């Protein structure tokens, strides 16, 4: 499975790749891809990192979420090469989680010029920049060439515009043809200047609010209503989002790091 969400600096700067013990007796291994938006909570210790800034060659790093079982040297690039290290559990009892950050958003660019820009209402539910879309295209090419895209069972995304754009752009189907299926993303969704993406030939996508960006105060981290998202992302499953409006984001309260960590663990338990 894969999930997508984002925050903070330029793009794709945090990745988790670990093997989690399964209670089921399933004899097949699988992958989960998550697009996430967690900010810099000190309860998560960074071990590895990867960087897509300025389209330079990237390297994968991973960070370890508390006490989950890990391989001794886990690396997404290692799996892509077919050389994943032994884990604490046999592969048929494991799933692989890939946590990928959103591509560059307009809030990232503006905040690099002036950190106070994070408070600008003009950056509400920030969308990707042209460079962000180029980064998405680069990663899409890479995961297809290495075969990872065929091993993903589920794409989990936080319900923010930039994370859904990243998830669909990397793991969505090819160009949408009218009447063949529901599009994952319609044309020009969120000022993307992109053609529609098909929901055929790709994993299912589901929005999960627990993996959202650090909540509160910053308008760029506030989401739109689900009613507004549905016409833009018709094939993403929003059924697990409990409220239409964003009741989690507070204009005058920034979520404490402990709250982010607790929410992150609740998500991982889910």
PDB file of C-alpha atoms in Angstrom:
ATOM      1  CA  UNK A   1       0.000   0.000   0.000  1.00  0.00           C
ATOM      2  CA  UNK A   2       1.100   3.545  -0.388  1.00  0.00           C
ATOM      3  CA  UNK A   3       0.094   6.686   1.303  1.00  0.00           C
ATOM      4  CA  UNK A   4       0.795  10.340   0.600  1.00  0.00           C
ATOM      5  CA  UNK A   5       0.948  13.483   2.723  1.00  0.00           C
ATOM      6  CA  UNK A   6       3.274  16.359   3.196  1.00  0.00           C
ATOM      7  CA  UNK A   7       4.671  19.305   5.046  1.00  0.00           C
ATOM      8  CA  UNK A   8       7.612  21.508   5.709  1.00  0.00           C
ATOM      9  CA  UNK A   9      10.543  21.918   3.364  1.00  0.00           C
ATOM     10  CA  UNK A  10      10.767  21.517  -0.367  1.00  0.00           C
ATOM     11  CA  UNK A  11       9.548  17.985  -1.244  1.00  0.00           C
ATOM     12  CA  UNK A  12       9.555  14.267  -0.766  1.00  0.00           C
ATOM     13  CA  UNK A  13      11.916  14.676   2.169  1.00  0.00           C
ATOM     14  CA  UNK A  14      10.716  11.898   4.419  1.00  0.00           C
ATOM     15  CA  UNK A  15      10.342   8.230   3.599  1.00  0.00           C
ATOM     16  CA  UNK A  16       9.483   5.212   5.702  1.00  0.00           C
ATOM     17  CA  UNK A  17      10.232   1.769   4.417  1.00  0.00           C
ATOM     18  CA  UNK A  18       9.685  -0.974   6.948  1.00  0.00           C
ATOM     19  CA  UNK A  19       8.283  -4.462   7.357  1.00  0.00           C
ATOM     20  CA  UNK A  20       5.408  -4.815   9.797  1.00  0.00           C
ATOM     21  CA  UNK A  21       4.425  -8.117  11.386  1.00  0.00           C
ATOM     22  CA  UNK A  22       1.007  -9.302  10.212  1.00  0.00           C
ATOM     23  CA  UNK A  23      -1.401 -11.290  12.312  1.00  0.00           C
ATOM     24  CA  UNK A  24      -3.066 -12.819   9.291  1.00  0.00           C
ATOM     25  CA  UNK A  25      -1.992 -16.154   7.900  1.00  0.00           C
ATOM     26  CA  UNK A  26      -1.765 -14.777   4.397  1.00  0.00           C
ATOM     27  CA  UNK A  27       0.983 -16.401   2.393  1.00  0.00           C
ATOM     28  CA  UNK A  28       1.590 -13.436   0.096  1.00  0.00           C
ATOM     29  CA  UNK A  29       3.573 -10.296   0.749  1.00  0.00           C
ATOM     30  CA  UNK A  30       2.405  -6.915  -0.448  1.00  0.00           C
ATOM     31  CA  UNK A  31       3.230  -3.231  -0.525  1.00  0.00           C
ATOM     32  CA  UNK A  32       1.447  -0.206   0.829  1.00  0.00           C
ATOM     33  CA  UNK A  33       2.197   3.291  -0.373  1.00  0.00           C
ATOM     34  CA  UNK A  34       1.293   6.235   1.839  1.00  0.00           C
ATOM     35  CA  UNK A  35       1.329   9.895   0.848  1.00  0.00           C
ATOM     36  CA  UNK A  36       1.660  11.823   4.065  1.00  0.00           C
ATOM     37  CA  UNK A  37       1.923  15.291   5.568  1.00  0.00           C
ATOM     38  CA  UNK A  38       3.478  14.885   8.993  1.00  0.00           C
ATOM     39  CA  UNK A  39       5.626  17.800  10.115  1.00  0.00           C
ATOM     40  CA  UNK A  40       8.779  17.777  12.144  1.00  0.00           C
ATOM     41  CA  UNK A  41       7.593  15.890  15.209  1.00  0.00           C
ATOM     42  CA  UNK A  42      10.509  15.049  17.476  1.00  0.00           C
ATOM     43  CA  UNK A  43       8.796  11.770  18.371  1.00  0.00           C
ATOM     44  CA  UNK A  44       9.903  10.409  14.994  1.00  0.00           C
ATOM     45  CA  UNK A  45      13.661  10.054  14.573  1.00  0.00           C
ATOM     46  CA  UNK A  46      15.015  10.444  11.069  1.00  0.00           C
ATOM     47  CA  UNK A  47      17.385   7.728   9.910  1.00  0.00           C
ATOM     48  CA  UNK A  48      17.284   8.233   6.173  1.00  0.00           C
ATOM     49  CA  UNK A  49      16.071  10.885   3.798  1.00  0.00           C
ATOM     50  CA  UNK A  50      15.633  11.401   0.115  1.00  0.00           C
ATOM     51  CA  UNK A  51      15.618  14.575  -1.892  1.00  0.00           C
ATOM     52  CA  UNK A  52      14.096  15.563  -5.211  1.00  0.00           C
ATOM     53  CA  UNK A  53      15.026  19.252  -5.024  1.00  0.00           C
ATOM     54  CA  UNK A  54      15.922  20.847  -8.334  1.00  0.00           C
ATOM     55  CA  UNK A  55      15.532  17.491 -10.084  1.00  0.00           C
ATOM     56  CA  UNK A  56      18.899  16.241  -8.832  1.00  0.00           C
ATOM     57  CA  UNK A  57      19.436  12.480  -8.486  1.00  0.00           C
ATOM     58  CA  UNK A  58      17.767  11.414  -5.265  1.00  0.00           C
ATOM     59  CA  UNK A  59      18.707   9.053  -2.503  1.00  0.00           C
ATOM     60  CA  UNK A  60      16.311   7.259  -0.192  1.00  0.00           C
ATOM     61  CA  UNK A  61      16.488   7.509   3.569  1.00  0.00           C
ATOM     62  CA  UNK A  62      14.061   6.073   6.094  1.00  0.00           C
ATOM     63  CA  UNK A  63      12.900   7.093   9.512  1.00  0.00           C
ATOM     64  CA  UNK A  64      11.917   4.667  12.209  1.00  0.00           C
ATOM     65  CA  UNK A  65       8.444   5.050  13.777  1.00  0.00           C
ATOM     66  CA  UNK A  66       8.957   4.203  17.437  1.00  0.00           C
ATOM     67  CA  UNK A  67       9.287   0.434  18.048  1.00  0.00           C
ATOM     68  CA  UNK A  68       7.943  -1.195  14.893  1.00  0.00           C
ATOM     69  CA  UNK A  69      10.080  -4.129  13.661  1.00  0.00           C
ATOM     70  CA  UNK A  70      12.567  -3.074  11.012  1.00  0.00           C
ATOM     71  CA  UNK A  71      15.145  -4.638   8.809  1.00  0.00           C
ATOM     72  CA  UNK A  72      18.652  -3.720   9.905  1.00  0.00           C
ATOM     73  CA  UNK A  73      19.183  -1.532   6.846  1.00  0.00           C
ATOM     74  CA  UNK A  74      15.857  -0.872   5.197  1.00  0.00           C
ATOM     75  CA  UNK A  75      15.879   1.043   1.944  1.00  0.00           C
ATOM     76  CA  UNK A  76      13.332   1.564  -0.783  1.00  0.00           C
ATOM     77  CA  UNK A  77      16.099   1.581  -3.353  1.00  0.00           C
ATOM     78  CA  UNK A  78      17.231  -1.822  -2.057  1.00  0.00           C
ATOM     79  CA  UNK A  79      13.774  -3.294  -2.626  1.00  0.00           C
ATOM     80  CA  UNK A  80      13.674  -1.749  -6.060  1.00  0.00           C
ATOM     81  CA  UNK A  81      16.902  -3.593  -6.836  1.00  0.00           C
ATOM     82  CA  UNK A  82      15.500  -6.823  -5.401  1.00  0.00           C
ATOM     83  CA  UNK A  83      18.026  -6.848  -2.548  1.00  0.00           C
ATOM     84  CA  UNK A  84      15.928  -6.144   0.540  1.00  0.00           C
ATOM     85  CA  UNK A  85      17.712  -7.173   3.725  1.00  0.00           C
ATOM     86  CA  UNK A  86      16.348  -9.956   5.957  1.00  0.00           C
ATOM     87  CA  UNK A  87      13.704  -8.790   8.413  1.00  0.00           C
ATOM     88  CA  UNK A  88      12.657  -9.982  11.848  1.00  0.00           C
ATOM     89  CA  UNK A  89       9.807 -11.867  10.181  1.00  0.00           C
ATOM     90  CA  UNK A  90       9.587 -13.971   7.006  1.00  0.00           C
ATOM     91  CA  UNK A  91       8.471 -12.061   3.935  1.00  0.00           C
ATOM     92  CA  UNK A  92       5.136 -13.883   3.657  1.00  0.00           C
ATOM     93  CA  UNK A  93       4.228 -12.520   7.094  1.00  0.00           C
ATOM     94  CA  UNK A  94       5.120  -8.935   6.194  1.00  0.00           C
ATOM     95  CA  UNK A  95       3.829  -5.942   4.327  1.00  0.00           C
ATOM     96  CA  UNK A  96       6.073  -3.194   3.046  1.00  0.00           C
ATOM     97  CA  UNK A  97       5.066   0.392   3.785  1.00  0.00           C
ATOM     98  CA  UNK A  98       6.405   3.182   1.598  1.00  0.00           C
ATOM     99  CA  UNK A  99       5.767   6.669   3.017  1.00  0.00           C
ATOM    100  CA  UNK A 100       6.313   9.394   0.456  1.00  0.00           C
ATOM    101  CA  UNK A 101       6.014  13.105   0.917  1.00  0.00           C
ATOM    102  CA  UNK A 102       4.119  15.401  -1.436  1.00  0.00           C
ATOM    103  CA  UNK A 103       5.959  17.249  -4.182  1.00  0.00           C
ATOM    104  CA  UNK A 104       6.778  20.956  -3.997  1.00  0.00           C
ATOM    105  CA  UNK A 105       3.739  23.093  -3.187  1.00  0.00           C
ATOM    106  CA  UNK A 106       3.214  26.813  -3.590  1.00  0.00           C
ATOM    107  CA  UNK A 107       3.467  27.228   0.192  1.00  0.00           C
ATOM    108  CA  UNK A 108       6.969  25.716   0.176  1.00  0.00           C
ATOM    109  CA  UNK A 109       8.146  28.302  -2.358  1.00  0.00           C
ATOM    110  CA  UNK A 110       6.589  31.275  -0.583  1.00  0.00           C
ATOM    111  CA  UNK A 111       7.799  30.193   2.859  1.00  0.00           C
ATOM    112  CA  UNK A 112      11.375  29.953   1.589  1.00  0.00           C
ATOM    113  CA  UNK A 113      11.136  33.662   0.775  1.00  0.00           C
ATOM    114  CA  UNK A 114       9.379  34.590   4.005  1.00  0.00           C
ATOM    115  CA  UNK A 115       8.458  32.115   6.752  1.00  0.00           C
ATOM    116  CA  UNK A 116       5.466  34.278   7.671  1.00  0.00           C
ATOM    117  CA  UNK A 117       3.904  33.329   4.324  1.00  0.00           C
ATOM    118  CA  UNK A 118       2.676  30.137   6.026  1.00  0.00           C
ATOM    119  CA  UNK A 119       0.019  32.359   7.616  1.00  0.00           C
ATOM    120  CA  UNK A 120      -1.256  33.706   4.298  1.00  0.00           C
ATOM    121  CA  UNK A 121      -4.906  32.877   3.466  1.00  0.00           C
ATOM    122  CA  UNK A 122      -3.865  32.924  -0.204  1.00  0.00           C
ATOM    123  CA  UNK A 123      -2.061  29.606   0.383  1.00  0.00           C
ATOM    124  CA  UNK A 124      -5.178  27.798   1.640  1.00  0.00           C
ATOM    125  CA  UNK A 125      -4.943  24.062   0.782  1.00  0.00           C
ATOM    126  CA  UNK A 126      -1.810  24.665  -1.263  1.00  0.00           C
ATOM    127  CA  UNK A 127      -1.491  23.017  -4.678  1.00  0.00           C
ATOM    128  CA  UNK A 128       1.645  21.791  -6.464  1.00  0.00           C
ATOM    129  CA  UNK A 129       3.967  24.080  -8.378  1.00  0.00           C
ATOM    130  CA  UNK A 130       5.149  23.386 -11.951  1.00  0.00           C
ATOM    131  CA  UNK A 131       8.405  22.074 -10.427  1.00  0.00           C
ATOM    132  CA  UNK A 132       6.343  19.910  -8.086  1.00  0.00           C
ATOM    133  CA  UNK A 133       4.587  18.340 -11.066  1.00  0.00           C
ATOM    134  CA  UNK A 134       7.946  17.740 -12.745  1.00  0.00           C
ATOM    135  CA  UNK A 135       9.084  15.959  -9.575  1.00  0.00           C
ATOM    136  CA  UNK A 136       5.901  13.860  -9.695  1.00  0.00           C
ATOM    137  CA  UNK A 137       6.623  12.923 -13.308  1.00  0.00           C
ATOM    138  CA  UNK A 138      10.180  11.913 -12.411  1.00  0.00           C
ATOM    139  CA  UNK A 139       9.026   9.644  -9.593  1.00  0.00           C
ATOM    140  CA  UNK A 140       6.258   8.171 -11.756  1.00  0.00           C
ATOM    141  CA  UNK A 141       8.842   7.225 -14.376  1.00  0.00           C
ATOM    142  CA  UNK A 142      11.135   5.719 -11.755  1.00  0.00           C
ATOM    143  CA  UNK A 143       8.554   3.531  -9.988  1.00  0.00           C
ATOM    144  CA  UNK A 144       7.342   2.242 -13.337  1.00  0.00           C
ATOM    145  CA  UNK A 145      10.806   1.467 -14.664  1.00  0.00           C
ATOM    146  CA  UNK A 146      11.827  -0.385 -11.494  1.00  0.00           C
ATOM    147  CA  UNK A 147       8.541  -2.317 -11.326  1.00  0.00           C
ATOM    148  CA  UNK A 148       7.429  -1.005  -7.933  1.00  0.00           C
ATOM    149  CA  UNK A 149       4.188   0.384  -9.347  1.00  0.00           C
ATOM    150  CA  UNK A 150       3.021  -3.171 -10.116  1.00  0.00           C
ATOM    151  CA  UNK A 151       3.578  -4.291  -6.509  1.00  0.00           C
ATOM    152  CA  UNK A 152       1.445  -1.660  -4.791  1.00  0.00           C
ATOM    153  CA  UNK A 153      -1.848  -2.965  -3.335  1.00  0.00           C
ATOM    154  CA  UNK A 154      -3.273   0.301  -2.021  1.00  0.00           C
ATOM    155  CA  UNK A 155      -2.538   4.016  -2.175  1.00  0.00           C
ATOM    156  CA  UNK A 156      -3.468   5.912   0.990  1.00  0.00           C
ATOM    157  CA  UNK A 157      -3.518   9.698   0.795  1.00  0.00           C
ATOM    158  CA  UNK A 158      -4.310  12.455   3.221  1.00  0.00           C
ATOM    159  CA  UNK A 159      -7.226  14.617   1.993  1.00  0.00           C
ATOM    160  CA  UNK A 160      -5.206  17.650   1.004  1.00  0.00           C
ATOM    161  CA  UNK A 161      -4.926  18.966  -2.526  1.00  0.00           C
ATOM    162  CA  UNK A 162      -1.128  18.672  -2.818  1.00  0.00           C
ATOM    163  CA  UNK A 163      -1.024  15.129  -1.441  1.00  0.00           C
ATOM    164  CA  UNK A 164      -3.804  13.844  -3.670  1.00  0.00           C
ATOM    165  CA  UNK A 165      -2.191  15.496  -6.700  1.00  0.00           C
ATOM    166  CA  UNK A 166       1.104  13.792  -5.842  1.00  0.00           C
ATOM    167  CA  UNK A 167      -0.471  10.389  -5.232  1.00  0.00           C
ATOM    168  CA  UNK A 168      -2.527  10.422  -8.435  1.00  0.00           C
ATOM    169  CA  UNK A 169       0.338  11.832 -10.508  1.00  0.00           C
ATOM    170  CA  UNK A 170       2.746   9.108  -9.400  1.00  0.00           C
ATOM    171  CA  UNK A 171       0.495   6.049  -9.126  1.00  0.00           C
ATOM    172  CA  UNK A 172      -2.625   6.887 -11.123  1.00  0.00           C
ATOM    173  CA  UNK A 173      -3.574   5.389 -14.465  1.00  0.00           C
ATOM    174  CA  UNK A 174      -2.815   6.830 -17.865  1.00  0.00           C
ATOM    175  CA  UNK A 175      -4.785   9.479 -19.716  1.00  0.00           C
ATOM    176  CA  UNK A 176      -8.511   9.361 -19.047  1.00  0.00           C
ATOM    177  CA  UNK A 177     -10.917   8.620 -21.896  1.00  0.00           C
ATOM    178  CA  UNK A 178     -14.499   9.796 -21.514  1.00  0.00           C
ATOM    179  CA  UNK A 179     -16.950   7.092 -20.549  1.00  0.00           C
ATOM    180  CA  UNK A 180     -14.434   4.340 -19.867  1.00  0.00           C
ATOM    181  CA  UNK A 181     -14.234   4.754 -16.074  1.00  0.00           C
ATOM    182  CA  UNK A 182     -14.259   7.331 -13.303  1.00  0.00           C
ATOM    183  CA  UNK A 183     -11.215   9.606 -13.479  1.00  0.00           C
ATOM    184  CA  UNK A 184      -8.911   9.638 -10.462  1.00  0.00           C
ATOM    185  CA  UNK A 185      -8.375  13.343 -11.081  1.00  0.00           C
ATOM    186  CA  UNK A 186     -10.200  15.569 -13.557  1.00  0.00           C
ATOM    187  CA  UNK A 187      -8.390  17.872 -15.940  1.00  0.00           C
ATOM    188  CA  UNK A 188      -6.791  20.987 -14.405  1.00  0.00           C
ATOM    189  CA  UNK A 189      -7.770  20.005 -10.849  1.00  0.00           C
ATOM    190  CA  UNK A 190      -6.253  22.462  -8.389  1.00  0.00           C
ATOM    191  CA  UNK A 191      -4.705  24.643 -11.098  1.00  0.00           C
ATOM    192  CA  UNK A 192      -2.662  21.659 -12.206  1.00  0.00           C
ATOM    193  CA  UNK A 193      -2.802  22.342 -15.946  1.00  0.00           C
ATOM    194  CA  UNK A 194      -2.916  18.550 -16.312  1.00  0.00           C
ATOM    195  CA  UNK A 195      -5.085  16.221 -18.347  1.00  0.00           C
ATOM    196  CA  UNK A 196      -7.368  13.878 -16.432  1.00  0.00           C
ATOM    197  CA  UNK A 197      -5.889  10.684 -14.929  1.00  0.00           C
ATOM    198  CA  UNK A 198      -7.658   7.348 -15.372  1.00  0.00           C
ATOM    199  CA  UNK A 199      -8.509   5.001 -12.495  1.00  0.00           C
ATOM    200  CA  UNK A 200      -7.897   1.960 -14.719  1.00  0.00           C
ATOM    201  CA  UNK A 201      -4.717  -0.088 -14.384  1.00  0.00           C
ATOM    202  CA  UNK A 202      -3.728   1.278 -10.967  1.00  0.00           C
ATOM    203  CA  UNK A 203      -4.304   0.404  -7.292  1.00  0.00           C
ATOM    204  CA  UNK A 204      -7.319   1.714  -5.369  1.00  0.00           C
ATOM    205  CA  UNK A 205      -6.909   5.094  -3.660  1.00  0.00           C
ATOM    206  CA  UNK A 206      -8.344   5.937  -0.246  1.00  0.00           C
ATOM    207  CA  UNK A 207      -8.219   9.180   1.757  1.00  0.00           C
ATOM    208  CA  UNK A 208      -7.383   8.875   5.457  1.00  0.00           C
ATOM    209  CA  UNK A 209      -7.464  11.959   7.664  1.00  0.00           C
ATOM    210  CA  UNK A 210      -5.140  10.555  10.345  1.00  0.00           C
ATOM    211  CA  UNK A 211      -2.099  11.050   8.098  1.00  0.00           C
ATOM    212  CA  UNK A 212      -2.738  14.731   7.488  1.00  0.00           C
ATOM    213  CA  UNK A 213      -0.290  17.606   7.808  1.00  0.00           C
ATOM    214  CA  UNK A 214       0.505  19.205  11.160  1.00  0.00           C
ATOM    215  CA  UNK A 215      -2.838  20.820  11.992  1.00  0.00           C
ATOM    216  CA  UNK A 216      -3.853  24.348  12.848  1.00  0.00           C
ATOM    217  CA  UNK A 217      -3.036  28.044  12.306  1.00  0.00           C
ATOM    218  CA  UNK A 218      -1.487  27.739   8.818  1.00  0.00           C
ATOM    219  CA  UNK A 219      -4.133  28.047   6.060  1.00  0.00           C
ATOM    220  CA  UNK A 220      -2.002  25.921   3.707  1.00  0.00           C
ATOM    221  CA  UNK A 221      -2.690  22.960   6.020  1.00  0.00           C
ATOM    222  CA  UNK A 222      -6.474  23.385   6.049  1.00  0.00           C
ATOM    223  CA  UNK A 223      -8.412  21.168   3.660  1.00  0.00           C
ATOM    224  CA  UNK A 224     -11.415  21.897   1.504  1.00  0.00           C
ATOM    225  CA  UNK A 225     -14.734  20.211   2.119  1.00  0.00           C
ATOM    226  CA  UNK A 226     -15.135  16.686   0.802  1.00  0.00           C
ATOM    227  CA  UNK A 227     -18.024  18.015  -1.277  1.00  0.00           C
ATOM    228  CA  UNK A 228     -15.492  20.197  -3.115  1.00  0.00           C
ATOM    229  CA  UNK A 229     -12.954  17.381  -3.535  1.00  0.00           C
ATOM    230  CA  UNK A 230     -15.356  14.777  -4.926  1.00  0.00           C
ATOM    231  CA  UNK A 231     -15.788  16.412  -8.366  1.00  0.00           C
ATOM    232  CA  UNK A 232     -12.004  16.888  -8.621  1.00  0.00           C
ATOM    233  CA  UNK A 233     -11.017  13.339  -7.561  1.00  0.00           C
ATOM    234  CA  UNK A 234     -14.060  11.179  -8.427  1.00  0.00           C
ATOM    235  CA  UNK A 235     -12.375   7.763  -8.008  1.00  0.00           C
ATOM    236  CA  UNK A 236     -10.667   8.435  -4.656  1.00  0.00           C
ATOM    237  CA  UNK A 237     -12.550   6.785  -1.788  1.00  0.00           C
ATOM    238  CA  UNK A 238     -13.416   9.446   0.838  1.00  0.00           C
ATOM    239  CA  UNK A 239     -15.715   7.187   2.874  1.00  0.00           C
ATOM    240  CA  UNK A 240     -13.394   7.109   5.907  1.00  0.00           C
ATOM    241  CA  UNK A 241     -13.402  10.920   6.255  1.00  0.00           C
ATOM    242  CA  UNK A 242     -16.067  11.491   8.887  1.00  0.00           C
ATOM    243  CA  UNK A 243     -16.946  15.159   8.334  1.00  0.00           C
ATOM    244  CA  UNK A 244     -17.525  17.114   5.155  1.00  0.00           C
ATOM    245  CA  UNK A 245     -15.982  20.305   6.528  1.00  0.00           C
ATOM    246  CA  UNK A 246     -12.526  20.437   8.094  1.00  0.00           C
ATOM    247  CA  UNK A 247     -13.264  20.294  11.820  1.00  0.00           C
ATOM    248  CA  UNK A 248      -9.718  19.208  12.747  1.00  0.00           C
ATOM    249  CA  UNK A 249      -7.972  22.436  11.715  1.00  0.00           C
ATOM    250  CA  UNK A 250      -8.181  25.278  14.262  1.00  0.00           C
ATOM    251  CA  UNK A 251      -7.295  28.865  13.265  1.00  0.00           C
ATOM    252  CA  UNK A 252      -5.737  29.746  16.630  1.00  0.00           C
ATOM    253  CA  UNK A 253      -4.282  26.436  17.890  1.00  0.00           C
ATOM    254  CA  UNK A 254      -1.242  24.702  16.393  1.00  0.00           C
ATOM    255  CA  UNK A 255      -1.273  20.963  17.019  1.00  0.00           C
ATOM    256  CA  UNK A 256       1.502  20.043  19.508  1.00  0.00           C
ATOM    257  CA  UNK A 257       4.200  17.613  18.416  1.00  0.00           C
ATOM    258  CA  UNK A 258       2.868  15.090  20.934  1.00  0.00           C
ATOM    259  CA  UNK A 259      -0.503  15.280  19.199  1.00  0.00           C
ATOM    260  CA  UNK A 260       1.081  14.670  15.797  1.00  0.00           C
ATOM    261  CA  UNK A 261       2.968  11.655  17.185  1.00  0.00           C
ATOM    262  CA  UNK A 262      -0.175  10.207  18.795  1.00  0.00           C
ATOM    263  CA  UNK A 263      -2.103  10.659  15.569  1.00  0.00           C
ATOM    264  CA  UNK A 264       0.720   9.051  13.631  1.00  0.00           C
ATOM    265  CA  UNK A 265       0.695   5.985  15.865  1.00  0.00           C
ATOM    266  CA  UNK A 266      -3.085   5.766  15.613  1.00  0.00           C
ATOM    267  CA  UNK A 267      -2.710   5.793  11.854  1.00  0.00           C
ATOM    268  CA  UNK A 268      -0.023   3.086  11.870  1.00  0.00           C
ATOM    269  CA  UNK A 269      -2.172   0.932  14.151  1.00  0.00           C
ATOM    270  CA  UNK A 270      -5.028   1.354  11.681  1.00  0.00           C
TER     271      UNK A 270
END
